[in-house]
PDB file of C-alpha atoms in Angstrom:
ATOM      1  CA  UNK G   1     -13.840  22.585  -9.945  1.00  0.00           C
ATOM      2  CA  UNK G   2     -10.798  21.549  -8.402  1.00  0.00           C
ATOM      3  CA  UNK G   3     -10.112  18.610  -5.871  1.00  0.00           C
ATOM      4  CA  UNK G   4      -6.993  17.821  -4.219  1.00  0.00           C
ATOM      5  CA  UNK G   5      -5.836  13.966  -3.894  1.00  0.00           C
ATOM      6  CA  UNK G   6      -3.346  12.346  -1.625  1.00  0.00           C
ATOM      7  CA  UNK G   7      -2.680   8.893  -3.538  1.00  0.00           C
ATOM      8  CA  UNK G   8      -0.199   6.615  -4.464  1.00  0.00           C
ATOM      9  CA  UNK G   9      -2.622   3.568  -4.510  1.00  0.00           C
ATOM     10  CA  UNK G  10      -4.869   2.016  -7.012  1.00  0.00           C
ATOM     11  CA  UNK G  11      -7.956   3.924  -5.082  1.00  0.00           C
ATOM     12  CA  UNK G  12      -6.272   6.942  -5.834  1.00  0.00           C
ATOM     13  CA  UNK G  13      -5.947   6.266  -9.532  1.00  0.00           C
ATOM     14  CA  UNK G  14      -9.335   5.222  -9.657  1.00  0.00           C
ATOM     15  CA  UNK G  15     -10.410   8.068  -8.064  1.00  0.00           C
ATOM     16  CA  UNK G  16      -8.457  10.530 -10.492  1.00  0.00           C
ATOM     17  CA  UNK G  17      -9.836   8.841 -13.677  1.00  0.00           C
ATOM     18  CA  UNK G  18     -13.344   9.361 -12.183  1.00  0.00           C
ATOM     19  CA  UNK G  19     -12.920  13.155 -11.591  1.00  0.00           C
ATOM     20  CA  UNK G  20     -11.188  13.576 -14.812  1.00  0.00           C
ATOM     21  CA  UNK G  21     -13.887  11.802 -16.522  1.00  0.00           C
ATOM     22  CA  UNK G  22     -16.526  14.620 -14.903  1.00  0.00           C
ATOM     23  CA  UNK G  23     -14.571  17.604 -16.064  1.00  0.00           C
ATOM     24  CA  UNK G  24     -13.067  18.119 -12.730  1.00  0.00           C
ATOM     25  CA  UNK G  25      -9.382  19.414 -12.195  1.00  0.00           C
ATOM     26  CA  UNK G  26      -7.547  17.081 -10.165  1.00  0.00           C
ATOM     27  CA  UNK G  27      -4.025  17.490  -8.517  1.00  0.00           C
ATOM     28  CA  UNK G  28      -2.788  14.189  -7.163  1.00  0.00           C
ATOM     29  CA  UNK G  29       0.180  14.101  -4.577  1.00  0.00           C
ATOM     30  CA  UNK G  30       2.288  11.299  -4.718  1.00  0.00           C
ATOM     31  CA  UNK G  31       5.502  10.198  -2.708  1.00  0.00           C
ATOM     32  CA  UNK G  32       7.136   7.646  -5.085  1.00  0.00           C
ATOM     33  CA  UNK G  33       7.722   6.876  -8.656  1.00  0.00           C
ATOM     34  CA  UNK G  34       5.632   4.064  -8.249  1.00  0.00           C
ATOM     35  CA  UNK G  35       2.878   6.240  -7.155  1.00  0.00           C
ATOM     36  CA  UNK G  36       3.240   8.628  -9.943  1.00  0.00           C
ATOM     37  CA  UNK G  37       3.220   5.485 -12.654  1.00  0.00           C
ATOM     38  CA  UNK G  38      -0.207   4.615 -11.435  1.00  0.00           C
ATOM     39  CA  UNK G  39      -1.804   7.885 -12.695  1.00  0.00           C
ATOM     40  CA  UNK G  40      -3.265   8.471 -15.974  1.00  0.00           C
ATOM     41  CA  UNK G  41      -1.458  10.479 -18.468  1.00  0.00           C
ATOM     42  CA  UNK G  42      -2.943  13.669 -19.953  1.00  0.00           C
ATOM     43  CA  UNK G  43      -6.499  14.971 -19.172  1.00  0.00           C
ATOM     44  CA  UNK G  44      -6.949  17.193 -16.245  1.00  0.00           C
ATOM     45  CA  UNK G  45      -4.594  15.265 -13.761  1.00  0.00           C
ATOM     46  CA  UNK G  46      -1.589  16.989 -12.492  1.00  0.00           C
ATOM     47  CA  UNK G  47       0.849  14.692 -10.551  1.00  0.00           C
ATOM     48  CA  UNK G  48       3.127  16.231  -7.736  1.00  0.00           C
ATOM     49  CA  UNK G  49       5.771  13.729  -6.951  1.00  0.00           C
ATOM     50  CA  UNK G  50       7.777  13.680  -3.998  1.00  0.00           C
ATOM     51  CA  UNK G  51       7.059  14.248   0.046  1.00  0.00           C
ATOM     52  CA  UNK G  52       5.687  17.670   0.852  1.00  0.00           C
ATOM     53  CA  UNK G  53       6.387  19.515   4.092  1.00  0.00           C
ATOM     54  CA  UNK G  54       3.172  20.993   5.891  1.00  0.00           C
ATOM     55  CA  UNK G  55       4.399  24.175   4.877  1.00  0.00           C
ATOM     56  CA  UNK G  56       4.419  23.274   1.340  1.00  0.00           C
ATOM     57  CA  UNK G  57       0.829  21.580   1.401  1.00  0.00           C
ATOM     58  CA  UNK G  58      -0.546  24.745   2.869  1.00  0.00           C
ATOM     59  CA  UNK G  59       1.350  26.741   0.147  1.00  0.00           C
ATOM     60  CA  UNK G  60      -0.344  24.311  -2.473  1.00  0.00           C
ATOM     61  CA  UNK G  61      -3.829  24.774  -1.128  1.00  0.00           C
ATOM     62  CA  UNK G  62      -3.141  28.641  -0.918  1.00  0.00           C
ATOM     63  CA  UNK G  63      -2.542  28.487  -4.833  1.00  0.00           C
ATOM     64  CA  UNK G  64      -5.558  26.688  -5.708  1.00  0.00           C
ATOM     65  CA  UNK G  65      -9.448  26.765  -5.323  1.00  0.00           C
ATOM     66  CA  UNK G  66      -9.785  23.007  -4.131  1.00  0.00           C
ATOM     67  CA  UNK G  67     -13.527  22.296  -2.873  1.00  0.00           C
ATOM     68  CA  UNK G  68     -12.302  19.485  -0.836  1.00  0.00           C
ATOM     69  CA  UNK G  69      -9.235  17.005   0.023  1.00  0.00           C
ATOM     70  CA  UNK G  70      -9.459  13.281  -0.618  1.00  0.00           C
ATOM     71  CA  UNK G  71      -7.203  11.173   1.403  1.00  0.00           C
ATOM     72  CA  UNK G  72      -6.809   7.839  -0.784  1.00  0.00           C
ATOM     73  CA  UNK G  73      -3.295   7.115   0.698  1.00  0.00           C
ATOM     74  CA  UNK G  74      -2.184   3.484   1.756  1.00  0.00           C
ATOM     75  CA  UNK G  75      -4.129   2.121   4.796  1.00  0.00           C
ATOM     76  CA  UNK G  76      -0.675   1.474   6.482  1.00  0.00           C
ATOM     77  CA  UNK G  77       0.707   5.332   6.027  1.00  0.00           C
ATOM     78  CA  UNK G  78      -1.068   6.628   9.141  1.00  0.00           C
ATOM     79  CA  UNK G  79       1.391   9.325   9.539  1.00  0.00           C
ATOM     80  CA  UNK G  80       0.298  10.752   6.228  1.00  0.00           C
ATOM     81  CA  UNK G  81      -3.390  10.327   6.893  1.00  0.00           C
ATOM     82  CA  UNK G  82      -2.657  12.360   9.980  1.00  0.00           C
ATOM     83  CA  UNK G  83      -0.947  15.042   8.059  1.00  0.00           C
ATOM     84  CA  UNK G  84      -3.758  15.411   5.668  1.00  0.00           C
ATOM     85  CA  UNK G  85      -6.412  15.835   8.517  1.00  0.00           C
ATOM     86  CA  UNK G  86      -4.428  18.571   9.952  1.00  0.00           C
ATOM     87  CA  UNK G  87      -4.163  19.989   6.504  1.00  0.00           C
ATOM     88  CA  UNK G  88      -7.641  20.023   6.152  1.00  0.00           C
ATOM     89  CA  UNK G  89      -8.206  21.520   9.416  1.00  0.00           C
ATOM     90  CA  UNK G  90      -6.150  24.298   9.008  1.00  0.00           C
ATOM     91  CA  UNK G  91      -7.198  25.208   5.367  1.00  0.00           C
ATOM     92  CA  UNK G  92     -10.723  24.871   6.388  1.00  0.00           C
ATOM     93  CA  UNK G  93     -11.405  22.281   3.720  1.00  0.00           C
ATOM     94  CA  UNK G  94     -13.503  19.210   4.184  1.00  0.00           C
ATOM     95  CA  UNK G  95     -11.331  15.843   4.013  1.00  0.00           C
ATOM     96  CA  UNK G  96     -12.903  12.378   2.634  1.00  0.00           C
ATOM     97  CA  UNK G  97     -10.871   9.471   3.704  1.00  0.00           C
ATOM     98  CA  UNK G  98     -11.091   6.583   1.364  1.00  0.00           C
ATOM     99  CA  UNK G  99     -10.748   3.354   3.004  1.00  0.00           C
ATOM    100  CA  UNK G 100      -9.492   0.204   1.307  1.00  0.00           C
ATOM    101  CA  UNK G 101     -12.305  -2.670   1.502  1.00  0.00           C
ATOM    102  CA  UNK G 102     -11.400  -5.946   2.987  1.00  0.00           C
ATOM    103  CA  UNK G 103     -11.504  -9.179   1.082  1.00  0.00           C
ATOM    104  CA  UNK G 104     -13.280 -12.471   2.246  1.00  0.00           C
ATOM    105  CA  UNK G 105     -10.224 -14.180   3.272  1.00  0.00           C
ATOM    106  CA  UNK G 106      -9.175 -11.891   6.100  1.00  0.00           C
ATOM    107  CA  UNK G 107      -9.660 -14.803   8.902  1.00  0.00           C
ATOM    108  CA  UNK G 108      -6.995 -16.968   7.654  1.00  0.00           C
ATOM    109  CA  UNK G 109      -3.420 -16.850   9.035  1.00  0.00           C
ATOM    110  CA  UNK G 110      -1.424 -15.759  11.999  1.00  0.00           C
ATOM    111  CA  UNK G 111      -2.080 -12.252  12.802  1.00  0.00           C
ATOM    112  CA  UNK G 112       0.619  -9.863  14.169  1.00  0.00           C
ATOM    113  CA  UNK G 113       0.593  -6.074  14.711  1.00  0.00           C
ATOM    114  CA  UNK G 114       3.621  -4.907  13.010  1.00  0.00           C
ATOM    115  CA  UNK G 115       6.775  -5.647  11.008  1.00  0.00           C
ATOM    116  CA  UNK G 116       8.914  -6.345  14.138  1.00  0.00           C
ATOM    117  CA  UNK G 117       6.481  -8.937  15.415  1.00  0.00           C
ATOM    118  CA  UNK G 118       6.341 -10.701  12.079  1.00  0.00           C
ATOM    119  CA  UNK G 119       9.958 -10.889  11.684  1.00  0.00           C
ATOM    120  CA  UNK G 120      10.150 -12.591  15.123  1.00  0.00           C
ATOM    121  CA  UNK G 121       8.039 -15.437  14.158  1.00  0.00           C
ATOM    122  CA  UNK G 122       9.736 -15.628  10.672  1.00  0.00           C
ATOM    123  CA  UNK G 123      13.051 -16.020  12.765  1.00  0.00           C
ATOM    124  CA  UNK G 124      11.340 -18.900  14.518  1.00  0.00           C
ATOM    125  CA  UNK G 125      10.106 -20.475  11.333  1.00  0.00           C
ATOM    126  CA  UNK G 126      11.899 -23.262   9.042  1.00  0.00           C
ATOM    127  CA  UNK G 127      12.389 -23.284   5.607  1.00  0.00           C
ATOM    128  CA  UNK G 128      12.162 -20.572   2.951  1.00  0.00           C
ATOM    129  CA  UNK G 129      10.319 -17.507   3.632  1.00  0.00           C
ATOM    130  CA  UNK G 130       8.694 -14.971   0.744  1.00  0.00           C
ATOM    131  CA  UNK G 131       8.276 -11.563   2.177  1.00  0.00           C
ATOM    132  CA  UNK G 132       5.684  -9.540   0.049  1.00  0.00           C
ATOM    133  CA  UNK G 133       5.622  -6.525   2.234  1.00  0.00           C
ATOM    134  CA  UNK G 134       7.928  -4.005   0.207  1.00  0.00           C
ATOM    135  CA  UNK G 135      11.308  -2.727   0.971  1.00  0.00           C
ATOM    136  CA  UNK G 136      10.342  -0.195   3.913  1.00  0.00           C
ATOM    137  CA  UNK G 137      10.676  -2.636   6.840  1.00  0.00           C
ATOM    138  CA  UNK G 138      13.538  -4.814   5.132  1.00  0.00           C
ATOM    139  CA  UNK G 139      15.801  -3.791   8.004  1.00  0.00           C
ATOM    140  CA  UNK G 140      13.791  -5.441  10.406  1.00  0.00           C
ATOM    141  CA  UNK G 141      13.505  -8.709   8.804  1.00  0.00           C
ATOM    142  CA  UNK G 142      17.489  -8.655   7.942  1.00  0.00           C
ATOM    143  CA  UNK G 143      18.223  -7.701  11.707  1.00  0.00           C
ATOM    144  CA  UNK G 144      16.221 -10.723  12.830  1.00  0.00           C
ATOM    145  CA  UNK G 145      17.401 -13.254  10.282  1.00  0.00           C
ATOM    146  CA  UNK G 146      21.114 -11.878  10.391  1.00  0.00           C
ATOM    147  CA  UNK G 147      22.449 -15.587  10.165  1.00  0.00           C
ATOM    148  CA  UNK G 148      19.680 -17.031   7.972  1.00  0.00           C
ATOM    149  CA  UNK G 149      19.174 -14.365   4.942  1.00  0.00           C
ATOM    150  CA  UNK G 150      19.712 -17.424   2.450  1.00  0.00           C
ATOM    151  CA  UNK G 151      16.194 -18.505   3.712  1.00  0.00           C
ATOM    152  CA  UNK G 152      14.635 -15.150   2.843  1.00  0.00           C
ATOM    153  CA  UNK G 153      13.218 -14.273  -0.513  1.00  0.00           C
ATOM    154  CA  UNK G 154      11.971 -10.649  -1.035  1.00  0.00           C
ATOM    155  CA  UNK G 155       9.315  -9.356  -3.471  1.00  0.00           C
ATOM    156  CA  UNK G 156       9.674  -5.725  -3.893  1.00  0.00           C
ATOM    157  CA  UNK G 157       8.935  -2.874  -6.586  1.00  0.00           C
ATOM    158  CA  UNK G 158      11.240  -2.654  -9.703  1.00  0.00           C
ATOM    159  CA  UNK G 159      12.643   0.393  -8.479  1.00  0.00           C
ATOM    160  CA  UNK G 160      16.525   0.954  -8.249  1.00  0.00           C
ATOM    161  CA  UNK G 161      16.242   2.237  -4.722  1.00  0.00           C
ATOM    162  CA  UNK G 162      14.393  -0.669  -3.443  1.00  0.00           C
ATOM    163  CA  UNK G 163      16.827  -3.121  -4.947  1.00  0.00           C
ATOM    164  CA  UNK G 164      19.884  -1.095  -3.699  1.00  0.00           C
ATOM    165  CA  UNK G 165      18.297  -1.093  -0.365  1.00  0.00           C
ATOM    166  CA  UNK G 166      17.976  -4.691  -0.052  1.00  0.00           C
ATOM    167  CA  UNK G 167      21.421  -5.350  -1.283  1.00  0.00           C
ATOM    168  CA  UNK G 168      22.862  -2.877   1.169  1.00  0.00           C
ATOM    169  CA  UNK G 169      21.282  -5.140   4.059  1.00  0.00           C
ATOM    170  CA  UNK G 170      23.124  -8.399   2.642  1.00  0.00           C
ATOM    171  CA  UNK G 171      19.992  -9.962   0.690  1.00  0.00           C
ATOM    172  CA  UNK G 172      21.435 -11.760  -2.016  1.00  0.00           C
ATOM    173  CA  UNK G 173      20.305 -10.397  -5.415  1.00  0.00           C
ATOM    174  CA  UNK G 174      19.264 -14.034  -6.338  1.00  0.00           C
ATOM    175  CA  UNK G 175      16.453 -13.511  -3.676  1.00  0.00           C
ATOM    176  CA  UNK G 176      15.046 -10.188  -5.046  1.00  0.00           C
ATOM    177  CA  UNK G 177      11.877 -10.559  -6.875  1.00  0.00           C
ATOM    178  CA  UNK G 178      11.504  -7.211  -8.434  1.00  0.00           C
ATOM    179  CA  UNK G 179       7.791  -7.097  -9.772  1.00  0.00           C
ATOM    180  CA  UNK G 180       5.093  -4.963  -9.856  1.00  0.00           C
ATOM    181  CA  UNK G 181       1.556  -6.358  -8.616  1.00  0.00           C
ATOM    182  CA  UNK G 182      -1.033  -7.543  -7.726  1.00  0.00           C
ATOM    183  CA  UNK G 183      -0.645 -10.921  -8.697  1.00  0.00           C
ATOM    184  CA  UNK G 184      -2.861 -13.952  -9.564  1.00  0.00           C
ATOM    185  CA  UNK G 185      -3.281 -16.884  -7.178  1.00  0.00           C
ATOM    186  CA  UNK G 186      -1.600 -18.947  -9.904  1.00  0.00           C
ATOM    187  CA  UNK G 187       1.360 -16.723  -9.996  1.00  0.00           C
ATOM    188  CA  UNK G 188       1.919 -16.677  -6.415  1.00  0.00           C
ATOM    189  CA  UNK G 189       1.696 -20.461  -6.398  1.00  0.00           C
ATOM    190  CA  UNK G 190       4.082 -20.947  -8.914  1.00  0.00           C
ATOM    191  CA  UNK G 191       6.584 -18.614  -7.352  1.00  0.00           C
ATOM    192  CA  UNK G 192       6.274 -20.373  -3.865  1.00  0.00           C
ATOM    193  CA  UNK G 193       6.653 -23.741  -5.508  1.00  0.00           C
ATOM    194  CA  UNK G 194       9.589 -22.721  -7.388  1.00  0.00           C
ATOM    195  CA  UNK G 195      11.373 -21.499  -4.369  1.00  0.00           C
ATOM    196  CA  UNK G 196       9.941 -24.137  -2.094  1.00  0.00           C
ATOM    197  CA  UNK G 197       8.509 -21.287   0.175  1.00  0.00           C
ATOM    198  CA  UNK G 198       7.261 -22.712   3.704  1.00  0.00           C
ATOM    199  CA  UNK G 199       6.060 -19.207   5.109  1.00  0.00           C
ATOM    200  CA  UNK G 200       4.538 -16.226   3.447  1.00  0.00           C
ATOM    201  CA  UNK G 201       4.642 -12.921   4.907  1.00  0.00           C
ATOM    202  CA  UNK G 202       1.934 -10.168   3.891  1.00  0.00           C
ATOM    203  CA  UNK G 203       0.053  -7.225   4.794  1.00  0.00           C
ATOM    204  CA  UNK G 204      -3.649  -7.296   5.096  1.00  0.00           C
ATOM    205  CA  UNK G 205      -3.728  -5.329   1.883  1.00  0.00           C
ATOM    206  CA  UNK G 206      -7.396  -5.949   0.678  1.00  0.00           C
ATOM    207  CA  UNK G 207      -8.810  -6.945  -2.665  1.00  0.00           C
ATOM    208  CA  UNK G 208      -6.750  -4.292  -4.790  1.00  0.00           C
ATOM    209  CA  UNK G 209      -3.715  -5.288  -3.043  1.00  0.00           C
ATOM    210  CA  UNK G 210      -3.972  -8.921  -4.176  1.00  0.00           C
ATOM    211  CA  UNK G 211      -4.392 -10.225  -0.378  1.00  0.00           C
ATOM    212  CA  UNK G 212      -6.971 -12.887  -1.387  1.00  0.00           C
ATOM    213  CA  UNK G 213      -4.734 -14.384  -4.012  1.00  0.00           C
ATOM    214  CA  UNK G 214      -1.813 -14.689  -1.710  1.00  0.00           C
ATOM    215  CA  UNK G 215      -3.802 -16.503   0.968  1.00  0.00           C
ATOM    216  CA  UNK G 216      -5.285 -18.705  -1.603  1.00  0.00           C
ATOM    217  CA  UNK G 217      -1.812 -19.609  -2.748  1.00  0.00           C
ATOM    218  CA  UNK G 218      -0.421 -20.016   0.953  1.00  0.00           C
ATOM    219  CA  UNK G 219      -3.307 -22.526   1.496  1.00  0.00           C
ATOM    220  CA  UNK G 220      -2.639 -24.405  -1.831  1.00  0.00           C
ATOM    221  CA  UNK G 221       0.963 -24.829  -0.879  1.00  0.00           C
ATOM    222  CA  UNK G 222       0.467 -25.694   2.699  1.00  0.00           C
ATOM    223  CA  UNK G 223       2.549 -22.749   3.631  1.00  0.00           C
ATOM    224  CA  UNK G 224       2.428 -20.661   6.899  1.00  0.00           C
ATOM    225  CA  UNK G 225       0.659 -17.356   6.511  1.00  0.00           C
ATOM    226  CA  UNK G 226       1.638 -14.472   8.531  1.00  0.00           C
ATOM    227  CA  UNK G 227      -0.510 -11.226   8.108  1.00  0.00           C
ATOM    228  CA  UNK G 228       0.521  -8.007   9.731  1.00  0.00           C
ATOM    229  CA  UNK G 229      -2.723  -6.489  10.512  1.00  0.00           C
ATOM    230  CA  UNK G 230      -3.926  -3.273   9.030  1.00  0.00           C
ATOM    231  CA  UNK G 231      -4.017  -0.311  11.233  1.00  0.00           C
ATOM    232  CA  UNK G 232      -7.573   0.249  12.777  1.00  0.00           C
ATOM    233  CA  UNK G 233      -9.501   3.457  11.213  1.00  0.00           C
ATOM    234  CA  UNK G 234     -12.679   4.558  12.649  1.00  0.00           C
ATOM    235  CA  UNK G 235     -13.432   7.222  10.187  1.00  0.00           C
ATOM    236  CA  UNK G 236     -13.640   6.970   6.445  1.00  0.00           C
ATOM    237  CA  UNK G 237     -15.578   5.632   3.468  1.00  0.00           C
ATOM    238  CA  UNK G 238     -15.636   3.241   0.431  1.00  0.00           C
ATOM    239  CA  UNK G 239     -14.225   4.239  -2.771  1.00  0.00           C
ATOM    240  CA  UNK G 240     -17.740   3.999  -4.209  1.00  0.00           C
ATOM    241  CA  UNK G 241     -18.978   6.012  -1.227  1.00  0.00           C
ATOM    242  CA  UNK G 242     -16.661   8.928  -1.917  1.00  0.00           C
ATOM    243  CA  UNK G 243     -17.529   9.199  -5.402  1.00  0.00           C
ATOM    244  CA  UNK G 244     -21.181   9.293  -4.200  1.00  0.00           C
ATOM    245  CA  UNK G 245     -20.371  12.022  -1.657  1.00  0.00           C
ATOM    246  CA  UNK G 246     -18.552  14.039  -4.206  1.00  0.00           C
ATOM    247  CA  UNK G 247     -21.561  13.856  -6.654  1.00  0.00           C
ATOM    248  CA  UNK G 248     -24.084  14.888  -4.040  1.00  0.00           C
ATOM    249  CA  UNK G 249     -21.951  17.588  -2.751  1.00  0.00           C
ATOM    250  CA  UNK G 250     -20.536  19.137  -5.755  1.00  0.00           C
ATOM    251  CA  UNK G 251     -22.597  17.949  -8.552  1.00  0.00           C
ATOM    252  CA  UNK G 252     -19.888  16.057 -10.222  1.00  0.00           C
TER     253      UNK G 252
END
């Protein structure tokens, strides 16, 4: 039995481990070093790292006997989810979309639709800002705070490319916090108090992304919380439901 998983997330790692434990051969496609670092080593799990073109994905499917495709990519990576759905349709393989479950803290904070809207609120705010949304949209925030980058602190993955990108945008290296999460409420609080953070910016990343701990820390520090809302997905199942489907359909 072979399963193709598009991952790079905690859910992708958990599913790969679950499939491996049941004697299933798993090919996991991830885009980054970080995504690869999440995966278990050895066993029946094979990791393919780096972006794949549509033709390369089709070639991958042609070279294997996958029973299905599982899309366990990040909830904000809609373009990948769309490409995986297209791959499944053209290859004639069922696609199981794993949705990240919401936490209980989702009602707190000011909601915006994207990074640009969040950056505008940040520019209008006062005091230091902790950005916990990664390095992908840093240029948006750097542009909005061009004259006030000394207020911006950025928590990013400890990857050379992320650090270099931030430095190229003019963010002081002393304002870069290169750490791999998720983080506890206590660590978030300690960081916010140390840096005198008055505004925290986060994505609605769910329980596995440490969202509730960031919300609790913002509350405890009496800081403003700006939340970039998750793109709406109408179809998909939880990780537990995906495992149940795989058991039922393929006897895993």
